[in-house]
Amino acid sequence: MVARAYTVAFQGVEARIVEVQCAVTAGLPSFSIVGLPNKAVSEARDRVRMALNAMAIALPSKRITVNLSPADLPKEGSHFDLPIALALLAALKILPDDVTQGIVALGELSLDGSLIPVIGALPAAMAAAAANRSLLCPAASGAEAAWVGNAQVIAAASLGDVVRHYTGQAPLAAAEPGEVTACFSGRDLQEVKGQERAKRALEIAAAGRHHLMLVGSPGSGKSMLAARLPGILPILTPSEALETSMIHSLAGLLDEGGISRSRPFREPHHTASMAAIIGGGRNAKPGEVSLAHNGVLFMDEFPEFPRSVLETLRQPIETGEVMVARANAHVKYPCKFMLVAAANPCKCGFLADPSRACARVPNCGEDYMSRISGPLLDRFDLRVDVPPVAFTDLDLPASGDTTAQVAARVSAARQLQSQRYADHPQMAANADAQGAMLEEITTLDTEARALLRRAAERFQLSARGYHRVMRVARTIADLDSSDSVQRPHVAEAISFRLATNLSA
């Protein structure tokens, strides 16, 4: 007799159902696992043996064979412990075979039989729901998995609890979802003295999910501005929160049972490797671009990142997804993020201040910014110079709009965009619009179109740059609650394309 249980194998954010088959037959005593398991899966036989021994269940002196199907799909991770134990218990007639076939299980076993939480409970629950099966997972993972409303989730603390539940001795209650949080830093935009133009760029970028570059000398407030960005972004929609949490679940970054409605804000160090930024490693884990999905990727000291890392950003910025290729798998992750880059204008940082600049001015500025290629620079919708704040301004009391006031305007603009793209699920913000859709939503009046054409000719805008100006102008019009894009909207969008420390 072949007993069966089910689990999942992860490929990117997708969890694929894996059938765990177990046969106990006559022959020399052995315990083998086949079906392309990795080292962690192969070691499951020892953890399962000791966990059953802790329950006073001795394995028979027979040949035990476990097959993980499909056999051509790589199996990685310690979460295979629990489904292997369930299939074995069914083969030994301790659990009914029809029970183990109706669940998708994942969890690591300790030697005393307790269940240790593993990554990926959320995508596993979605796969179980799609297969019309319930999910069995460790108790610590139950609150996370229970967020998938159409999946029944049973969370157990030990293998013994699992056996008692499915034999009717001590049934377990269905897991309840954890808390929803929307944590903000508490940093107010009003605290930033001066920099009104940069604050305006921040608002436009947040309203349309546009990529933003801040260029200024050290201490001018670039990082301070970027840190206030999460506070003015709208909270994640339920579907966005689930999608974002799936990626964070695979990376092991979710708090126990909690799902956040705050948009991710990732800020990798400039020494980060390509695998850390794009994704990769032995198990093709998601990188910073995917962890920033539906949120913000802030890259401070942008030119200091390795050139190879910067150039790999070009494709994710355009497509909103990244393919991580490894010898045994090609894994695709979503990565629709808003890129905010901060840079000094030159290596010494004081290009605009002759009294403090190095002897190589202005050549040092050209050399330093040349680390950013033209095609990559062309992908920034907004480029802003952030000049040093005068000491007289630092002594003034806080002024300007608060984070709450700016967030309200951003939310209203995003609401307009949500209605505009209601029939286009692949689009969520103006930054996503392209082609015929961009022409349709950007209704320019005669003066606005004439201005845009003159600017394109004078500043030699590329086709990509031309369309990005149109998207930004559409966002500015949304902030003004204007149905049409007018000349002032286009003029402001063009002005943000022409930072003095950067080429057009």
Short mmCIF file of C-alpha atoms in Angstrom, two decimals:
data_model
loop_
_atom_site.label_atom_id
_atom_site.label_comp_id
_atom_site.label_asym_id
_atom_site.label_seq_id
_atom_site.Cartn_x
_atom_site.Cartn_y
_atom_site.Cartn_z
CA MET A 1 0.00 0.00 0.00
CA VAL A 2 1.18 3.50 -0.85
CA ALA A 3 0.08 6.21 1.59
CA ARG A 4 -0.07 9.83 0.49
CA ALA A 5 0.23 13.27 2.02
CA TYR A 6 0.74 16.67 0.43
CA THR A 7 3.03 19.65 0.88
CA VAL A 8 4.47 22.44 -1.30
CA ALA A 9 7.71 23.37 -3.03
CA PHE A 10 8.42 27.06 -3.50
CA GLN A 11 9.29 28.59 -6.86
CA GLY A 12 9.45 32.33 -6.38
CA VAL A 13 6.19 33.46 -4.77
CA GLU A 14 4.44 30.41 -6.19
CA ALA A 15 3.90 27.36 -4.01
CA ARG A 16 3.54 24.18 -6.09
CA ILE A 17 1.75 21.17 -4.64
CA VAL A 18 4.02 18.18 -4.00
CA GLU A 19 2.66 14.67 -3.37
CA VAL A 20 4.50 12.75 -0.66
CA GLN A 21 4.17 9.01 -1.24
CA CYS A 22 5.27 6.46 1.36
CA ALA A 23 5.50 2.70 1.03
CA VAL A 24 6.51 0.23 3.76
CA THR A 25 7.54 -3.07 2.17
CA ALA A 26 9.39 -6.23 3.03
CA GLY A 27 13.16 -6.07 2.65
CA LEU A 28 16.29 -4.99 4.41
CA PRO A 29 15.55 -2.27 6.99
CA SER A 30 16.10 1.15 5.40
CA PHE A 31 14.59 4.61 5.15
CA SER A 32 15.16 6.37 1.83
CA ILE A 33 13.79 9.61 0.35
CA VAL A 34 13.78 10.06 -3.44
CA GLY A 35 12.41 12.74 -5.77
CA LEU A 36 15.22 15.30 -6.03
CA PRO A 37 15.51 16.22 -2.32
CA ASN A 38 18.24 18.53 -1.11
CA LYS A 39 20.36 17.94 2.00
CA ALA A 40 17.76 19.36 4.43
CA VAL A 41 15.02 17.13 3.00
CA SER A 42 17.25 14.04 3.04
CA GLU A 43 17.99 14.64 6.73
CA ALA A 44 14.26 14.55 7.45
CA ARG A 45 14.39 10.76 7.89
CA ASP A 46 16.46 11.13 11.08
CA ARG A 47 14.26 13.90 12.50
CA VAL A 48 11.11 11.92 11.68
CA ARG A 49 12.53 8.74 13.22
CA MET A 50 13.43 10.50 16.47
CA ALA A 51 10.11 12.40 16.63
CA LEU A 52 8.18 9.12 16.28
CA ASN A 53 10.46 7.52 18.87
CA ALA A 54 9.56 10.35 21.28
CA MET A 55 5.90 9.32 20.78
CA ALA A 56 6.79 5.68 21.53
CA ILE A 57 6.20 4.70 17.90
CA ALA A 58 8.91 2.33 16.69
CA LEU A 59 9.54 1.96 12.97
CA PRO A 60 9.20 -1.60 11.66
CA SER A 61 12.23 -3.52 10.44
CA LYS A 62 11.19 -3.07 6.84
CA ARG A 63 12.08 -1.03 3.80
CA ILE A 64 10.57 2.48 3.99
CA THR A 65 10.57 4.47 0.75
CA VAL A 66 9.36 8.05 0.47
CA ASN A 67 8.88 9.57 -2.98
CA LEU A 68 8.36 13.29 -3.55
CA SER A 69 6.38 13.84 -6.73
CA PRO A 70 6.85 15.40 -9.28
CA ALA A 71 10.36 13.97 -9.22
CA ASP A 72 11.84 16.61 -11.55
CA LEU A 73 10.96 19.52 -9.22
CA PRO A 74 13.77 20.40 -6.77
CA LYS A 75 12.67 19.95 -3.13
CA GLU A 76 14.33 22.27 -0.62
CA GLY A 77 13.70 23.12 3.01
CA SER A 78 13.01 21.51 6.36
CA HIS A 79 9.23 22.02 5.97
CA PHE A 80 9.06 18.56 4.34
CA ASP A 81 9.49 16.92 7.80
CA LEU A 82 5.83 17.06 8.76
CA PRO A 83 4.30 15.76 5.49
CA ILE A 84 6.84 12.90 5.40
CA ALA A 85 5.88 11.98 8.97
CA LEU A 86 2.16 12.10 8.06
CA ALA A 87 2.61 9.85 5.01
CA LEU A 88 4.61 7.41 7.12
CA LEU A 89 1.97 7.39 9.88
CA ALA A 90 -0.69 6.68 7.25
CA ALA A 91 1.41 3.84 5.81
CA LEU A 92 1.68 2.39 9.34
CA LYS A 93 -2.14 2.64 9.72
CA ILE A 94 -1.82 5.06 12.62
CA LEU A 95 -3.58 7.81 10.66
CA PRO A 96 -6.39 7.22 8.12
CA ASP A 97 -5.08 7.55 4.56
CA ASP A 98 -8.09 9.62 3.47
CA VAL A 99 -7.26 12.20 6.18
CA THR A 100 -3.67 12.77 5.05
CA GLN A 101 -4.79 13.12 1.44
CA GLY A 102 -7.08 16.02 2.31
CA ILE A 103 -4.43 18.31 3.80
CA VAL A 104 -1.35 20.23 2.74
CA ALA A 105 1.23 20.12 5.52
CA LEU A 106 4.47 21.92 6.23
CA GLY A 107 6.62 22.16 9.32
CA GLU A 108 9.99 21.19 10.73
CA LEU A 109 10.20 18.51 13.43
CA SER A 110 12.44 18.73 16.45
CA LEU A 111 13.76 15.54 18.02
CA ASP A 112 11.10 15.61 20.74
CA GLY A 113 8.28 15.85 18.17
CA SER A 114 7.47 19.54 18.57
CA LEU A 115 6.83 21.55 15.43
CA ILE A 116 9.17 24.40 14.50
CA PRO A 117 7.84 27.27 12.33
CA VAL A 118 9.11 27.54 8.76
CA ILE A 119 9.00 30.21 6.08
CA GLY A 120 6.30 30.30 3.42
CA ALA A 121 3.15 29.54 5.44
CA LEU A 122 1.20 32.26 3.63
CA PRO A 123 1.83 31.11 0.02
CA ALA A 124 1.37 27.50 1.18
CA ALA A 125 -2.09 28.38 2.51
CA MET A 126 -2.99 29.95 -0.82
CA ALA A 127 -1.86 26.82 -2.66
CA ALA A 128 -3.87 24.64 -0.28
CA ALA A 129 -6.99 26.74 -0.81
CA ALA A 130 -6.56 26.52 -4.59
CA ALA A 131 -6.33 22.72 -4.30
CA ASN A 132 -9.44 22.56 -2.04
CA ARG A 133 -7.41 21.19 0.85
CA SER A 134 -6.87 22.38 4.41
CA LEU A 135 -3.44 23.47 5.66
CA LEU A 136 -1.61 21.91 8.59
CA CYS A 137 1.28 23.96 9.97
CA PRO A 138 3.20 24.69 13.21
CA ALA A 139 1.30 26.66 15.85
CA ALA A 140 3.62 29.67 15.44
CA SER A 141 2.76 29.87 11.72
CA GLY A 142 -1.00 29.50 12.08
CA ALA A 143 -1.89 33.17 12.50
CA GLU A 144 0.07 34.05 9.34
CA ALA A 145 -1.48 31.26 7.23
CA ALA A 146 -5.01 32.04 8.47
CA TRP A 147 -4.98 35.32 6.53
CA VAL A 148 -6.01 33.30 3.48
CA GLY A 149 -9.70 33.45 4.26
CA ASN A 150 -10.84 30.57 2.04
CA ALA A 151 -8.40 28.05 3.55
CA GLN A 152 -9.01 26.06 6.71
CA VAL A 153 -5.82 26.24 8.76
CA ILE A 154 -4.98 23.81 11.57
CA ALA A 155 -1.99 24.84 13.66
CA ALA A 156 -0.42 22.26 15.97
CA ALA A 157 2.37 22.52 18.51
CA SER A 158 3.65 18.97 18.07
CA LEU A 159 3.33 15.82 16.00
CA GLY A 160 1.49 14.24 18.91
CA ASP A 161 -1.15 17.00 18.74
CA VAL A 162 -1.53 16.27 15.02
CA VAL A 163 -2.16 12.57 15.64
CA ARG A 164 -4.64 13.26 18.45
CA HIS A 165 -6.47 15.80 16.26
CA TYR A 166 -6.90 13.56 13.23
CA THR A 167 -7.79 10.48 15.29
CA GLY A 168 -10.49 12.44 17.11
CA GLN A 169 -8.90 12.23 20.56
CA ALA A 170 -8.28 15.98 20.99
CA PRO A 171 -9.48 18.11 18.05
CA LEU A 172 -7.73 21.42 17.47
CA ALA A 173 -9.55 24.66 16.73
CA ALA A 174 -8.99 26.39 13.41
CA ALA A 175 -6.26 29.04 13.52
CA GLU A 176 -7.24 32.70 13.65
CA PRO A 177 -5.47 35.43 11.66
CA GLY A 178 -3.05 37.71 13.49
CA GLU A 179 -3.23 41.45 13.84
CA VAL A 180 -3.10 43.92 10.98
CA THR A 181 -0.65 46.71 11.62
CA ALA A 182 0.05 49.99 9.83
CA CYS A 183 3.18 51.29 11.49
CA PHE A 184 4.51 54.72 10.62
CA SER A 185 7.79 56.21 11.77
CA GLY A 186 6.18 59.27 13.33
CA ARG A 187 8.61 61.53 11.45
CA ASP A 188 6.77 64.56 10.15
CA LEU A 189 7.53 66.23 6.84
CA GLN A 190 7.08 69.60 8.53
CA GLU A 191 10.25 68.93 10.53
CA VAL A 192 12.33 69.34 7.37
CA LYS A 193 13.41 72.99 7.25
CA GLY A 194 13.36 74.60 3.80
CA GLN A 195 13.61 72.27 0.77
CA GLU A 196 10.13 73.17 -0.45
CA ARG A 197 10.90 72.05 -3.99
CA ALA A 198 12.17 68.68 -2.80
CA LYS A 199 9.06 68.25 -0.64
CA ARG A 200 6.91 68.96 -3.68
CA ALA A 201 8.82 66.33 -5.68
CA LEU A 202 8.30 63.86 -2.84
CA GLU A 203 4.54 64.48 -2.94
CA ILE A 204 4.36 64.02 -6.72
CA ALA A 205 6.46 60.87 -6.58
CA ALA A 206 4.24 59.37 -3.87
CA ALA A 207 1.05 60.30 -5.72
CA GLY A 208 2.04 58.58 -8.98
CA ARG A 209 4.65 56.04 -7.80
CA HIS A 210 7.33 57.81 -9.81
CA HIS A 211 11.05 57.17 -9.49
CA LEU A 212 12.89 60.04 -7.81
CA MET A 213 16.52 61.14 -7.65
CA LEU A 214 17.76 63.58 -5.01
CA VAL A 215 21.14 65.22 -5.60
CA GLY A 216 22.79 67.46 -3.04
CA SER A 217 25.79 68.04 -0.81
CA PRO A 218 26.27 66.06 2.42
CA GLY A 219 23.91 67.17 5.18
CA SER A 220 21.44 68.91 2.88
CA GLY A 221 18.58 66.64 3.97
CA LYS A 222 18.31 63.96 1.26
CA SER A 223 18.06 61.01 3.66
CA MET A 224 15.84 63.02 6.00
CA LEU A 225 13.39 63.64 3.16
CA ALA A 226 13.38 60.01 2.04
CA ALA A 227 12.72 58.84 5.61
CA ARG A 228 9.48 60.88 5.61
CA LEU A 229 8.21 59.22 2.44
CA PRO A 230 6.48 56.19 4.09
CA GLY A 231 4.29 58.55 6.10
CA ILE A 232 2.71 60.16 3.01
CA LEU A 233 2.13 56.94 1.07
CA PRO A 234 -1.36 55.38 1.18
CA ILE A 235 -1.68 52.11 3.07
CA LEU A 236 -1.63 48.85 1.13
CA THR A 237 -4.91 47.55 -0.23
CA PRO A 238 -5.89 44.08 1.09
CA SER A 239 -4.70 42.38 -2.12
CA GLU A 240 -1.43 44.35 -2.09
CA ALA A 241 -0.88 43.50 1.59
CA LEU A 242 -1.35 39.79 0.88
CA GLU A 243 0.96 39.86 -2.14
CA THR A 244 3.64 41.81 -0.29
CA SER A 245 3.36 39.59 2.78
CA MET A 246 3.83 36.47 0.64
CA ILE A 247 7.24 37.74 -0.46
CA HIS A 248 8.21 38.68 3.10
CA SER A 249 6.99 35.29 4.30
CA LEU A 250 9.33 33.53 1.87
CA ALA A 251 12.18 35.72 3.13
CA GLY A 252 11.27 34.96 6.78
CA LEU A 253 10.63 38.64 7.55
CA LEU A 254 7.02 38.49 8.76
CA ASP A 255 6.38 39.05 12.44
CA GLU A 256 4.60 36.08 13.99
CA GLY A 257 1.09 36.10 12.58
CA GLY A 258 1.19 39.75 11.62
CA ILE A 259 0.48 41.33 8.28
CA SER A 260 1.38 44.96 7.75
CA ARG A 261 -0.65 47.45 5.71
CA SER A 262 2.31 49.84 5.65
CA ARG A 263 4.21 50.01 2.39
CA PRO A 264 7.69 48.45 2.53
CA PHE A 265 10.62 50.83 2.84
CA ARG A 266 13.92 49.13 2.06
CA GLU A 267 17.27 50.92 2.28
CA PRO A 268 20.18 48.61 1.38
CA HIS A 269 23.77 49.68 2.01
CA HIS A 270 25.82 50.66 -1.02
CA THR A 271 28.14 47.68 -0.45
CA ALA A 272 25.28 45.21 -1.00
CA SER A 273 25.93 42.52 -3.60
CA MET A 274 23.94 41.89 -6.76
CA ALA A 275 22.30 38.84 -5.15
CA ALA A 276 21.22 40.97 -2.18
CA ILE A 277 19.67 43.64 -4.41
CA ILE A 278 18.20 41.58 -7.26
CA GLY A 279 17.79 38.23 -5.53
CA GLY A 280 19.61 34.96 -5.74
CA GLY A 281 21.86 32.88 -3.57
CA ARG A 282 21.72 29.11 -3.31
CA ASN A 283 17.94 29.03 -2.92
CA ALA A 284 17.11 31.96 -5.25
CA LYS A 285 15.74 34.10 -2.43
CA PRO A 286 14.00 37.43 -3.14
CA GLY A 287 16.27 40.48 -3.14
CA GLU A 288 15.71 44.05 -2.03
CA VAL A 289 13.86 44.97 -5.24
CA SER A 290 11.24 42.30 -4.49
CA LEU A 291 11.12 43.03 -0.76
CA ALA A 292 10.29 46.63 -1.77
CA HIS A 293 7.38 45.43 -3.95
CA ASN A 294 4.43 47.86 -3.60
CA GLY A 295 6.67 50.14 -1.59
CA VAL A 296 9.91 52.14 -1.72
CA LEU A 297 13.49 51.13 -2.48
CA PHE A 298 15.75 53.88 -1.13
CA MET A 299 19.33 53.70 -2.38
CA ASP A 300 21.51 56.23 -0.58
CA GLU A 301 24.94 57.06 -2.05
CA PHE A 302 23.59 55.82 -5.38
CA PRO A 303 26.79 56.20 -7.47
CA GLU A 304 28.72 54.22 -4.84
CA PHE A 305 26.82 51.02 -5.67
CA PRO A 306 28.74 48.72 -8.04
CA ARG A 307 28.06 49.57 -11.67
CA SER A 308 26.90 46.00 -12.33
CA VAL A 309 24.27 46.30 -9.58
CA LEU A 310 22.98 49.62 -10.89
CA GLU A 311 22.65 48.35 -14.45
CA THR A 312 20.62 45.31 -13.36
CA LEU A 313 17.97 47.71 -12.01
CA ARG A 314 16.99 48.77 -15.52
CA GLN A 315 14.88 45.71 -16.36
CA PRO A 316 13.01 45.49 -13.00
CA ILE A 317 12.19 49.22 -13.20
CA GLU A 318 10.61 48.76 -16.64
CA THR A 319 8.82 45.42 -16.21
CA GLY A 320 7.95 45.30 -12.51
CA GLU A 321 9.33 41.78 -12.17
CA VAL A 322 12.71 40.11 -11.92
CA MET A 323 13.89 36.69 -13.06
CA VAL A 324 16.44 35.02 -10.79
CA ALA A 325 18.25 32.32 -12.77
CA ARG A 326 20.04 29.46 -11.07
CA ALA A 327 21.41 26.17 -12.35
CA ASN A 328 18.37 24.20 -11.20
CA ALA A 329 15.63 26.81 -11.44
CA HIS A 330 14.43 30.07 -12.97
CA VAL A 331 12.40 31.95 -10.38
CA LYS A 332 10.29 35.03 -11.06
CA TYR A 333 9.50 37.59 -8.36
CA PRO A 334 7.29 40.70 -8.62
CA CYS A 335 9.05 44.01 -7.93
CA LYS A 336 6.86 47.03 -8.60
CA PHE A 337 8.69 49.48 -6.42
CA MET A 338 9.29 53.21 -6.30
CA LEU A 339 13.02 53.88 -6.57
CA VAL A 340 14.33 56.83 -4.58
CA ALA A 341 18.03 57.48 -5.12
CA ALA A 342 20.18 59.96 -3.22
CA ALA A 343 23.58 61.11 -4.39
CA ASN A 344 26.23 63.71 -3.78
CA PRO A 345 26.95 65.86 -6.87
CA CYS A 346 30.61 64.78 -6.84
CA LYS A 347 33.01 62.64 -4.82
CA CYS A 348 33.83 65.36 -2.30
CA GLY A 349 30.17 66.40 -2.22
CA PHE A 350 30.69 70.16 -2.46
CA LEU A 351 30.51 70.82 -6.20
CA ALA A 352 28.19 73.82 -5.68
CA ASP A 353 30.34 75.35 -2.91
CA PRO A 354 33.69 76.57 -4.34
CA SER A 355 35.04 77.41 -0.87
CA ARG A 356 34.77 73.74 0.21
CA ALA A 357 35.12 71.89 -3.10
CA CYS A 358 38.19 69.89 -4.04
CA ALA A 359 40.74 71.01 -6.63
CA ARG A 360 39.22 68.85 -9.38
CA VAL A 361 35.98 70.87 -9.71
CA PRO A 362 34.11 70.64 -12.07
CA ASN A 363 35.73 67.50 -13.49
CA CYS A 364 35.12 65.54 -10.30
CA GLY A 365 31.37 66.04 -10.68
CA GLU A 366 31.35 64.75 -14.25
CA ASP A 367 33.48 61.75 -13.32
CA TYR A 368 31.38 60.91 -10.28
CA MET A 369 27.95 61.13 -11.91
CA SER A 370 29.20 59.25 -14.97
CA ARG A 371 29.01 56.13 -12.80
CA ILE A 372 25.26 56.30 -13.48
CA SER A 373 24.64 55.35 -17.10
CA GLY A 374 22.43 57.47 -19.34
CA PRO A 375 19.78 54.74 -19.84
CA LEU A 376 19.45 54.28 -16.06
CA LEU A 377 19.30 58.02 -15.40
CA ASP A 378 16.64 58.31 -18.09
CA ARG A 379 14.37 56.07 -16.02
CA PHE A 380 14.04 58.61 -13.20
CA ASP A 381 10.80 60.57 -13.60
CA LEU A 382 11.82 63.30 -11.14
CA ARG A 383 15.28 64.72 -10.54
CA VAL A 384 15.74 67.28 -7.80
CA ASP A 385 18.68 69.33 -6.59
CA VAL A 386 18.73 69.53 -2.79
CA PRO A 387 20.80 72.62 -1.88
CA PRO A 388 22.29 73.16 1.59
CA VAL A 389 19.91 74.76 4.06
CA ALA A 390 20.94 78.24 5.21
CA PHE A 391 21.64 78.64 8.94
CA THR A 392 19.02 81.37 9.10
CA ASP A 393 16.40 78.85 7.92
CA LEU A 394 17.44 76.34 10.58
CA ASP A 395 16.58 78.86 13.29
CA LEU A 396 13.05 79.36 11.95
CA PRO A 397 10.11 77.43 13.46
CA ALA A 398 8.72 74.47 11.53
CA SER A 399 6.48 75.51 8.66
CA GLY A 400 4.81 74.07 5.61
CA ASP A 401 2.36 71.20 5.31
CA THR A 402 2.40 68.34 7.79
CA THR A 403 2.74 64.70 6.79
CA ALA A 404 -0.99 64.21 7.37
CA GLN A 405 -1.91 67.08 5.02
CA VAL A 406 0.36 65.82 2.23
CA ALA A 407 -0.81 62.24 2.77
CA ALA A 408 -4.42 63.34 2.31
CA ARG A 409 -3.61 64.90 -1.08
CA VAL A 410 -1.62 61.85 -2.14
CA SER A 411 -4.45 59.54 -1.09
CA ALA A 412 -6.99 61.58 -3.09
CA ALA A 413 -4.77 61.42 -6.19
CA ARG A 414 -4.28 57.67 -5.79
CA GLN A 415 -8.04 57.25 -5.46
CA LEU A 416 -8.51 58.98 -8.82
CA GLN A 417 -5.96 56.63 -10.35
CA SER A 418 -7.62 53.60 -8.79
CA GLN A 419 -10.88 54.56 -10.49
CA ARG A 420 -9.09 55.31 -13.77
CA TYR A 421 -7.41 51.91 -13.93
CA ALA A 422 -10.29 49.87 -12.50
CA ASP A 423 -10.57 47.92 -15.77
CA HIS A 424 -6.80 47.44 -16.04
CA PRO A 425 -5.68 45.21 -13.14
CA GLN A 426 -2.04 45.36 -14.27
CA MET A 427 -2.04 49.11 -13.60
CA ALA A 428 -2.31 50.71 -10.19
CA ALA A 429 -0.71 54.14 -10.59
CA ASN A 430 0.21 56.62 -13.32
CA ALA A 431 3.75 55.22 -13.41
CA ASP A 432 2.30 51.99 -14.88
CA ALA A 433 0.56 53.68 -17.84
CA GLN A 434 2.17 53.29 -21.23
CA GLY A 435 1.40 53.18 -24.93
CA ALA A 436 -2.17 53.86 -26.00
CA MET A 437 -3.33 53.95 -22.38
CA LEU A 438 -0.91 56.78 -21.59
CA GLU A 439 -2.16 58.79 -24.57
CA GLU A 440 -5.74 58.17 -23.50
CA ILE A 441 -5.36 59.33 -19.91
CA THR A 442 -3.07 62.29 -20.69
CA THR A 443 -5.43 64.66 -22.44
CA LEU A 444 -3.23 67.66 -23.20
CA ASP A 445 -4.72 70.99 -24.16
CA THR A 446 -3.18 72.84 -27.14
CA GLU A 447 -0.79 74.99 -25.09
CA ALA A 448 0.39 72.04 -23.00
CA ARG A 449 1.11 69.87 -26.04
CA ALA A 450 3.00 72.70 -27.77
CA LEU A 451 5.13 73.26 -24.64
CA LEU A 452 5.93 69.57 -24.34
CA ARG A 453 7.02 69.36 -27.97
CA ARG A 454 9.26 72.42 -27.64
CA ALA A 455 10.83 70.99 -24.49
CA ALA A 456 11.41 67.62 -26.16
CA GLU A 457 13.24 69.29 -29.05
CA ARG A 458 15.23 71.77 -26.99
CA PHE A 459 16.37 69.32 -24.30
CA GLN A 460 16.59 66.33 -26.66
CA LEU A 461 14.34 64.14 -24.58
CA SER A 462 14.30 60.47 -25.50
CA ALA A 463 11.00 58.77 -26.25
CA ARG A 464 11.15 57.30 -22.75
CA GLY A 465 11.82 60.71 -21.24
CA TYR A 466 8.96 62.23 -23.23
CA HIS A 467 6.51 59.64 -21.90
CA ARG A 468 7.78 60.00 -18.35
CA VAL A 469 7.13 63.74 -18.48
CA MET A 470 3.58 62.94 -19.60
CA ARG A 471 3.08 60.56 -16.67
CA VAL A 472 4.36 63.10 -14.15
CA ALA A 473 2.17 65.80 -15.67
CA ARG A 474 -0.83 63.50 -15.33
CA THR A 475 -0.01 63.00 -11.65
CA ILE A 476 0.33 66.73 -11.04
CA ALA A 477 -3.07 67.20 -12.68
CA ASP A 478 -4.49 64.51 -10.36
CA LEU A 479 -3.13 66.39 -7.36
CA ASP A 480 -4.99 69.44 -8.69
CA SER A 481 -8.13 67.29 -9.30
CA SER A 482 -7.98 68.29 -12.97
CA ASP A 483 -9.48 66.06 -15.67
CA SER A 484 -7.17 67.46 -18.36
CA VAL A 485 -3.43 68.06 -18.29
CA GLN A 486 -2.81 71.77 -18.67
CA ARG A 487 0.21 73.91 -19.46
CA PRO A 488 1.25 74.55 -15.79
CA HIS A 489 1.19 70.79 -15.12
CA VAL A 490 3.46 70.09 -18.09
CA ALA A 491 5.77 72.98 -17.18
CA GLU A 492 6.24 71.68 -13.65
CA ALA A 493 6.83 68.13 -14.90
CA ILE A 494 9.51 69.39 -17.31
CA SER A 495 11.20 71.40 -14.56
CA PHE A 496 11.64 68.24 -12.49
CA ARG A 497 13.28 66.56 -15.47
CA LEU A 498 16.09 69.11 -15.61
CA ALA A 499 18.09 69.05 -12.39
CA THR A 500 21.14 71.31 -12.76
CA ASN A 501 23.57 68.69 -11.43
CA LEU A 502 22.34 66.07 -13.92
CA SER A 503 22.09 65.88 -17.67
CA ALA A 504 18.58 65.99 -19.19
#
